[in-house]
CSV table of C-alpha atoms in Angstrom, one decimal:
chain,number,residue,atom,x,y,z
A,230,MET,CA,271.5,51.0,44.0
A,231,PHE,CA,271.8,47.2,44.6
A,232,ARG,CA,268.7,47.2,46.7
A,233,ALA,CA,266.8,49.1,44.1
A,234,LEU,CA,267.8,46.6,41.5
A,235,CYS,CA,266.7,43.7,43.6
A,236,PHE,CA,263.3,45.3,44.1
A,237,VAL,CA,263.0,45.9,40.3
A,238,CYS,CA,263.9,42.2,39.7
A,239,LEU,CA,261.2,41.1,42.1
A,240,ALA,CA,258.7,43.4,40.6
A,241,VAL,CA,259.4,42.1,37.1
A,242,LEU,CA,259.2,38.5,38.2
A,243,THR,CA,255.9,39.0,39.9
A,244,GLY,CA,254.3,41.7,37.8
A,245,CYS,CA,252.6,39.5,35.2
A,246,ILE,CA,250.4,37.8,37.8
A,247,PRO,CA,246.8,39.2,37.9
A,248,ARG,CA,245.7,40.5,41.3
A,249,PRO,CA,242.2,39.4,42.1
A,250,SER,CA,239.5,41.0,44.3
A,251,LEU,CA,236.5,39.4,46.0
A,252,LEU,CA,233.2,39.6,44.2
A,253,VAL,CA,230.4,37.3,45.3
A,254,ASN,CA,228.7,35.3,42.5
A,255,PRO,CA,226.2,32.8,44.0
A,256,ASP,CA,225.8,31.1,40.6
A,257,ALA,CA,229.4,30.0,40.9
A,258,ALA,CA,228.3,27.4,43.4
A,259,GLU,CA,226.5,25.5,40.7
A,260,VAL,CA,229.6,25.5,38.4
A,261,GLY,CA,232.6,24.7,40.6
A,262,GLU,CA,233.4,22.7,43.7
A,263,VAL,CA,232.9,24.9,46.8
A,264,THR,CA,235.5,24.9,49.6
A,265,ARG,CA,234.5,26.8,52.7
A,266,VAL,CA,237.2,28.9,54.3
A,267,PHE,CA,236.8,30.5,57.7
A,268,PHE,CA,238.9,33.6,58.2
A,269,ALA,CA,240.2,36.1,60.7
A,270,THR,CA,241.9,39.3,59.5
A,271,ALA,CA,243.8,42.3,60.9
A,272,ARG,CA,243.0,44.3,57.7
A,273,GLU,CA,240.6,47.2,57.4
A,274,PRO,CA,237.6,46.4,55.3
A,275,LEU,CA,236.9,47.6,51.8
A,276,THR,CA,233.6,47.6,50.0
A,277,GLY,CA,231.6,44.3,49.8
A,278,ILE,CA,233.4,41.4,51.4
A,279,ASP,CA,236.9,42.4,50.5
A,280,PHE,CA,239.6,43.7,52.8
A,281,GLY,CA,242.5,46.1,52.0
A,282,THR,CA,246.0,46.9,53.1
A,283,GLU,CA,245.5,49.2,56.1
A,284,ARG,CA,246.1,47.7,59.6
A,285,ALA,CA,243.1,47.2,61.8
A,286,LEU,CA,243.4,47.1,65.6
A,287,ASP,CA,240.2,45.0,65.8
A,288,VAL,CA,240.3,41.6,64.1
A,289,ARG,CA,237.3,40.8,61.9
A,290,PHE,CA,235.9,37.3,61.2
A,291,GLY,CA,233.9,35.6,58.5
A,292,GLN,CA,233.5,32.6,56.2
A,293,ILE,CA,233.8,32.5,52.4
A,294,GLY,CA,232.7,29.7,50.1
A,295,VAL,CA,235.2,29.5,47.3
A,296,SER,CA,234.2,27.9,44.0
A,297,VAL,CA,237.1,26.0,42.5
A,298,PRO,CA,236.6,26.0,38.7
A,299,PRO,CA,236.0,22.7,36.8
A,300,GLU,CA,239.0,23.5,34.6
A,301,HIS,CA,241.3,23.9,37.6
A,302,GLU,CA,244.8,22.6,37.2
A,303,PRO,CA,246.5,21.2,40.4
A,304,GLY,CA,249.0,23.7,41.8
A,305,ARG,CA,247.5,26.7,40.1
A,306,VAL,CA,245.2,29.5,41.5
A,307,GLU,CA,243.4,30.6,38.4
A,308,VAL,CA,242.4,34.2,38.9
A,309,THR,CA,241.8,37.4,37.0
A,310,ASP,CA,241.8,41.1,37.7
A,311,GLN,CA,238.6,41.4,35.6
A,312,VAL,CA,235.1,39.9,36.3
A,313,PRO,CA,235.9,36.2,37.0
A,314,ASP,CA,234.4,33.4,34.9
A,315,PRO,CA,233.3,30.5,37.3
A,316,THR,CA,234.2,28.0,34.6
A,317,ARG,CA,237.8,29.2,34.6
A,318,HIS,CA,238.5,31.2,37.7
A,319,PHE,CA,238.3,30.9,41.5
A,320,VAL,CA,235.2,32.8,42.6
A,321,ALA,CA,233.6,33.7,46.0
A,322,ALA,CA,230.3,32.0,45.8
A,323,GLU,CA,229.0,32.7,49.3
A,324,ASN,CA,230.0,34.6,52.4
A,325,ALA,CA,229.1,35.1,56.0
A,326,ALA,CA,230.4,37.8,58.5
A,327,TYR,CA,230.6,37.4,62.2
A,328,ASP,CA,230.4,40.5,64.4
A,329,THR,CA,232.4,39.1,67.3
A,330,ASP,CA,235.0,36.4,68.0
A,331,VAL,CA,232.3,34.6,70.0
A,332,ALA,CA,230.0,34.4,67.0
A,333,PHE,CA,233.0,33.1,64.9
A,334,ARG,CA,233.8,30.5,67.5
A,335,THR,CA,230.2,29.4,67.7
A,336,ALA,CA,230.0,28.9,63.9
A,337,LEU,CA,233.3,27.1,63.8
A,338,ALA,CA,232.3,24.9,66.7
A,339,ARG,CA,229.0,24.0,64.9
A,340,ASP,CA,231.1,23.0,61.8
A,341,LEU,CA,233.5,20.9,63.9
A,342,ARG,CA,230.7,19.1,65.8
A,343,ALA,CA,229.1,18.1,62.5
A,344,ARG,CA,232.2,15.9,62.0
A,345,PRO,CA,232.7,12.5,63.6
A,346,ARG,CA,234.9,12.4,66.7
A,347,GLY,CA,238.5,11.8,65.7
A,348,ALA,CA,238.1,13.9,62.6
A,349,ARG,CA,237.6,17.4,64.1
A,350,GLU,CA,240.9,18.8,62.7
A,351,ALA,CA,241.5,22.4,62.0
A,352,VAL,CA,244.2,23.9,59.8
A,353,ILE,CA,245.2,27.6,60.2
A,354,PHE,CA,247.0,29.0,57.1
A,355,VAL,CA,249.0,32.2,57.4
A,356,HIS,CA,249.9,33.8,54.0
A,357,GLY,CA,253.2,35.3,53.0
A,358,PHE,CA,254.7,38.6,51.6
A,359,ASN,CA,253.0,40.5,48.8
A,360,THR,CA,249.6,38.9,49.2
A,361,ASN,CA,246.2,40.6,49.1
A,362,PHE,CA,243.1,39.3,50.9
A,363,ALA,CA,241.6,37.6,47.9
A,364,GLU,CA,244.8,35.8,47.0
A,365,GLY,CA,245.2,34.5,50.5
A,366,VAL,CA,241.6,33.1,50.6
A,367,PHE,CA,241.9,31.5,47.1
A,368,ARG,CA,245.3,30.0,48.0
A,369,VAL,CA,243.8,28.3,51.1
A,370,ALA,CA,241.0,27.0,49.0
A,371,GLN,CA,243.4,25.7,46.4
A,372,LEU,CA,245.6,23.9,49.0
A,373,SER,CA,242.5,22.4,50.6
A,374,HIS,CA,241.1,21.2,47.3
A,375,ASP,CA,244.4,19.9,45.8
A,376,PHE,CA,245.6,18.2,48.9
A,377,GLY,CA,242.2,16.8,49.6
A,378,ILE,CA,242.3,18.2,53.1
A,379,THR,CA,239.2,17.1,55.1
A,380,ALA,CA,240.0,19.3,58.1
A,381,GLN,CA,238.3,22.7,58.4
A,382,VAL,CA,240.6,25.3,56.9
A,383,ILE,CA,241.0,28.7,58.5
A,384,HIS,CA,242.8,31.6,56.9
A,385,TYR,CA,244.6,34.3,59.0
A,386,SER,CA,245.0,37.3,56.8
A,387,TRP,CA,247.5,39.9,58.1
A,388,PRO,CA,247.7,43.4,56.4
A,389,SER,CA,250.3,42.8,53.6
A,390,LEU,CA,250.6,45.7,51.2
A,391,GLY,CA,250.2,43.3,48.3
A,392,HIS,CA,253.0,45.0,46.4
A,393,PRO,CA,256.5,43.7,45.5
A,394,LEU,CA,258.0,47.0,46.8
A,395,GLY,CA,256.2,46.7,50.2
A,396,TYR,CA,258.7,44.4,51.9
A,397,ALA,CA,259.4,46.8,54.9
A,398,TYR,CA,255.7,47.5,55.3
A,399,ASP,CA,254.9,43.8,55.3
A,400,ARG,CA,257.6,43.0,57.9
A,401,ASP,CA,256.1,45.6,60.2
A,402,SER,CA,252.6,44.3,59.5
A,403,ALA,CA,253.5,40.8,60.3
A,404,LEU,CA,254.7,41.9,63.8
A,405,PHE,CA,251.6,44.1,64.1
A,406,ALA,CA,249.4,41.0,63.6
A,407,ARG,CA,250.9,38.7,66.2
A,408,ASP,CA,248.3,39.2,68.9
A,409,GLY,CA,245.5,38.5,66.4
A,410,LEU,CA,247.0,35.2,65.4
A,411,GLU,CA,247.7,34.2,69.0
A,412,ASP,CA,244.0,34.9,69.8
A,413,LEU,CA,242.9,33.0,66.8
A,414,ILE,CA,244.9,29.9,67.8
A,415,ARG,CA,243.2,30.1,71.3
A,416,THR,CA,239.7,30.6,69.7
A,417,VAL,CA,240.1,27.6,67.3
A,418,ASN,CA,241.0,25.4,70.3
A,419,ALA,CA,238.1,26.7,72.3
A,420,ALA,CA,235.8,25.9,69.4
A,421,GLY,CA,236.5,22.2,70.0
A,422,ALA,CA,239.2,21.4,67.4
A,423,GLU,CA,240.7,18.0,68.4
A,424,SER,CA,243.9,19.0,66.7
A,425,VAL,CA,245.3,22.2,65.2
A,426,VAL,CA,247.9,22.4,62.5
A,427,LEU,CA,249.5,25.8,61.9
A,428,ILE,CA,250.9,26.4,58.3
A,429,GLY,CA,252.9,29.5,57.7
A,430,HIS,CA,254.2,30.5,54.3
A,431,SER,CA,257.2,32.9,53.7
A,432,MET,CA,256.8,35.9,56.0
A,433,GLY,CA,253.7,34.3,57.4
A,434,ALA,CA,256.1,31.6,58.8
A,435,HIS,CA,257.8,34.4,60.8
A,436,LEU,CA,254.4,35.6,62.1
A,437,SER,CA,253.5,32.0,63.0
A,438,MET,CA,256.7,31.6,65.0
A,439,GLU,CA,256.1,34.9,66.8
A,440,ALA,CA,252.5,33.9,67.8
A,441,MET,CA,253.8,30.7,69.2
A,442,ARG,CA,256.5,32.5,71.0
A,443,GLN,CA,253.9,34.8,72.6
A,444,LEU,CA,251.9,31.7,73.7
A,445,ALA,CA,255.0,30.4,75.4
A,446,ILE,CA,255.8,33.6,77.1
A,447,ARG,CA,252.3,33.6,78.7
A,448,ALA,CA,252.5,30.0,79.7
A,449,PRO,CA,255.9,28.3,79.4
A,450,LYS,CA,256.0,24.9,77.6
A,451,SER,CA,252.3,25.3,76.6
A,452,VAL,CA,252.5,25.6,72.8
A,453,PRO,CA,251.9,21.9,72.1
A,454,ASN,CA,248.7,22.3,74.1
A,455,TYR,CA,247.4,24.7,71.4
A,456,VAL,CA,249.2,23.6,68.3
A,457,ASP,CA,249.6,19.9,67.4
A,458,GLY,CA,251.7,20.3,64.3
A,459,VAL,CA,253.6,23.0,62.4
A,460,VAL,CA,254.4,23.4,58.7
A,461,LEU,CA,256.7,26.3,57.6
A,462,ILE,CA,256.8,26.6,53.8
A,463,SER,CA,259.7,28.7,52.4
A,464,PRO,CA,260.0,30.5,55.8
A,465,ASP,CA,261.4,34.0,55.4
A,466,ILE,CA,263.2,34.0,58.7
A,467,ASP,CA,266.8,34.7,59.6
A,468,VAL,CA,268.2,31.4,61.0
A,469,GLN,CA,269.5,33.0,64.2
A,470,VAL,CA,266.1,34.6,64.8
A,471,PHE,CA,264.4,31.3,64.3
A,472,LEU,CA,266.7,29.7,66.8
A,473,SER,CA,265.9,32.4,69.3
A,474,GLN,CA,262.2,31.9,68.7
A,475,THR,CA,262.5,28.1,69.3
A,476,LYS,CA,264.5,28.7,72.4
A,477,ARG,CA,261.7,30.7,73.9
A,478,ILE,CA,259.0,28.3,72.7
A,479,ASP,CA,261.1,25.5,74.3
A,480,VAL,CA,258.8,22.6,73.6
A,481,LEU,CA,258.0,22.5,69.9
A,482,PRO,CA,254.9,20.9,68.4
A,483,ASP,CA,255.5,17.5,66.9
A,484,PRO,CA,255.6,17.1,64.0
A,485,PHE,CA,257.4,20.3,63.0
A,486,VAL,CA,258.1,20.4,59.3
A,487,ILE,CA,260.1,22.9,57.3
A,488,PHE,CA,259.9,22.9,53.5
A,489,VAL,CA,263.0,24.5,51.9
A,490,SER,CA,264.3,25.0,48.4
A,491,LYS,CA,267.7,26.1,47.3
A,492,LYS,CA,266.1,27.4,44.1
A,493,ASP,CA,263.9,29.8,46.0
A,494,ARG,CA,264.6,33.1,44.2
A,495,ALA,CA,262.4,35.2,46.3
A,496,LEU,CA,264.2,34.2,49.5
A,497,ALA,CA,267.6,34.7,47.7
A,498,LEU,CA,266.5,38.3,47.1
A,499,SER,CA,265.2,38.7,50.7
A,500,ALA,CA,268.6,37.5,52.0
A,501,ARG,CA,270.5,40.0,49.9
A,502,LEU,CA,268.2,42.8,50.9
A,503,SER,CA,268.7,42.0,54.6
A,504,GLY,CA,272.4,41.6,54.2
A,505,GLU,CA,272.3,37.9,55.2
A,506,SER,CA,273.8,34.9,53.6
A,507,ASN,CA,270.4,33.0,53.5
A,508,ARG,CA,267.0,32.5,55.1
A,509,LEU,CA,265.6,29.5,56.8
A,510,GLY,CA,263.6,28.6,53.7
A,511,ASN,CA,266.7,28.1,51.5
A,512,VAL,CA,269.3,26.7,53.9
A,513,GLU,CA,271.7,24.3,52.3
A,514,ASN,CA,271.3,21.6,54.9
A,515,ALA,CA,269.9,21.0,58.4
A,516,GLN,CA,273.3,21.5,60.2
A,517,ARG,CA,272.5,25.0,61.4
A,518,ILE,CA,269.3,23.8,63.2
A,519,ALA,CA,270.6,20.3,64.1
A,520,ASP,CA,269.8,20.7,67.8
A,521,LEU,CA,266.0,20.9,67.1
A,522,ASP,CA,263.6,18.1,66.7
A,523,VAL,CA,262.4,19.2,63.3
A,524,THR,CA,262.1,17.7,59.8
A,525,VAL,CA,263.5,19.6,56.9
A,526,VAL,CA,262.1,18.7,53.6
A,527,ASP,CA,264.2,19.8,50.6
A,528,VAL,CA,261.9,20.2,47.5
A,529,SER,CA,264.5,22.0,45.3
A,530,GLN,CA,264.2,19.4,42.5
A,531,PHE,CA,260.5,20.1,42.2
A,532,SER,CA,260.8,23.9,42.0
A,533,GLN,CA,259.4,25.6,38.9
A,534,GLY,CA,259.9,29.0,37.5
A,535,PHE,CA,256.4,30.5,37.7
A,536,ASP,CA,256.3,30.6,41.5
A,537,LEU,CA,259.9,31.7,41.9
A,538,GLY,CA,260.5,28.4,43.7
A,539,HIS,CA,258.8,30.1,46.7
A,540,PHE,CA,255.7,27.9,47.0
A,541,THR,CA,256.8,24.6,45.5
A,542,VAL,CA,255.0,22.3,47.9
A,543,GLY,CA,251.6,23.9,47.0
A,544,SER,CA,252.3,24.5,43.3
A,545,SER,CA,254.1,21.3,42.1
A,546,PRO,CA,251.6,18.9,40.6
A,547,ALA,CA,253.9,16.0,41.4
A,548,LEU,CA,254.1,16.9,45.1
A,549,LEU,CA,250.4,17.5,45.2
A,550,SER,CA,249.8,14.1,43.8
A,551,ILE,CA,252.0,12.4,46.4
A,552,PHE,CA,250.8,14.3,49.5
A,553,GLY,CA,247.2,14.3,48.3
A,554,GLN,CA,247.1,10.5,48.7
A,555,LEU,CA,247.8,10.6,52.4
A,556,PRO,CA,244.9,10.0,54.6
A,557,SER,CA,245.1,12.9,57.1
A,558,VAL,CA,246.7,16.2,57.8
A,559,GLY,CA,249.0,14.5,60.3
A,560,ALA,CA,250.2,12.1,57.6
A,561,LEU,CA,250.4,15.0,55.1
A,562,ILE,CA,252.9,17.0,57.1
A,563,ALA,CA,254.9,14.0,58.2
A,564,GLY,CA,255.6,13.4,54.5
A,565,ASP,CA,255.9,10.2,52.5
A,566,GLN,CA,259.3,8.9,53.5
A,567,SER,CA,258.8,5.3,52.4
A,568,GLY,CA,258.5,5.9,48.7
A,569,ARG,CA,255.6,3.4,48.6
A,570,THR,CA,253.6,5.6,46.2
A,571,GLY,CA,256.3,4.9,43.5
A,572,LEU,CA,256.3,8.5,42.3
A,573,LEU,CA,259.2,9.9,44.3
A,574,THR,CA,262.0,8.9,46.4
A,575,GLY,CA,264.0,10.7,49.0
A,576,THR,CA,267.3,10.7,50.8
A,577,VAL,CA,266.8,10.7,54.5
A,578,LEU,CA,269.6,12.1,56.7
A,579,THR,CA,269.8,12.5,60.4
A,580,VAL,CA,271.7,15.5,61.7
A,581,GLN,CA,271.8,15.3,65.5
A,582,ASN,CA,268.1,15.8,66.4
A,583,ALA,CA,267.0,17.1,63.1
A,584,THR,CA,265.9,15.0,60.1
A,585,GLN,CA,266.5,16.1,56.6
A,586,ILE,CA,264.6,14.7,53.6
A,587,ILE,CA,265.8,15.5,50.1
A,588,LEU,CA,262.9,14.6,47.8
A,589,SER,CA,263.6,13.7,44.2
A,590,PRO,CA,261.2,12.9,41.3
A,591,ILE,CA,261.8,9.4,39.9
A,592,SER,CA,262.8,11.0,36.6
A,593,ALA,CA,265.5,13.0,38.3
A,594,ILE,CA,267.3,9.8,39.6
A,595,SER,CA,266.6,7.4,36.8
A,596,GLY,CA,268.3,9.3,34.0
A,597,PRO,CA,267.2,9.6,30.4
């Protein structure tokens, strides 16, 4: 009964959000600002350029140009389950499909070579629980746009059921998709990326850790050769499982940043459903992972209700404003610890090898 009630609560909390699909409208490129997103997916295709919830043994590749609407508000992904309006909604303005991983790698390499040396960065984003294909693509475009990311963004879309009651299906799908993500990381490196940043959200963080674990099993201590930096956003991972993963990986990429929030209601439900006290993404402090050379950034005071506190770093206009001023992806994930922007401050704690940063808006510490 308790588990059923938890699922109902999650369904109510997420049920009012429209679920988009991908429809190509070339005219949208003349309306909004186009962000090009390369993608690899372990989903079976639907009609047109969209992909569904069924698991596919063969990974498919492509590129989608997403038009970000002129009325876009930072932190939001404006979508509709009806025919999208390019002036108000994210829209797929263009697309390309690649028949093989070789064709995908060639296209990505061409894009990277067009950039000056020293700026050939790639960011691989792995979405979380309850996410359909269109939502993942649009979220990557939103992050790239709002953060001002100049690196080439690449989306790995694993076969989430895209339903609040699909938690068990999604956990199995995340494990199913490990090989595809491991291969994608290798492919992006082979395409000539000078640095690769891996960003995993929620259950996608668990998938990201598993892919790096597999890389380490194939070649011990090799993960930093393929992944230069890691960001885990609200990771839906049991803390003991995370420690086991890091033990196998052995040498972690540096920087390795974990964004957490004690106000994350989605992870609170996940912990209750799994019979655990908490998840990595809502740990109270860095003490439980103190042996690791990681940075834990607590964004609890920026959490807002509409995203369940589950994607605060990408949905809070204040945080987007701060991190968007940083000059590179490396600086972005290292965080702004100095407070020199004047918009936030943070308490920096060192717990053995780990660093914990508790970010606070100026308004939260200055009082009325």
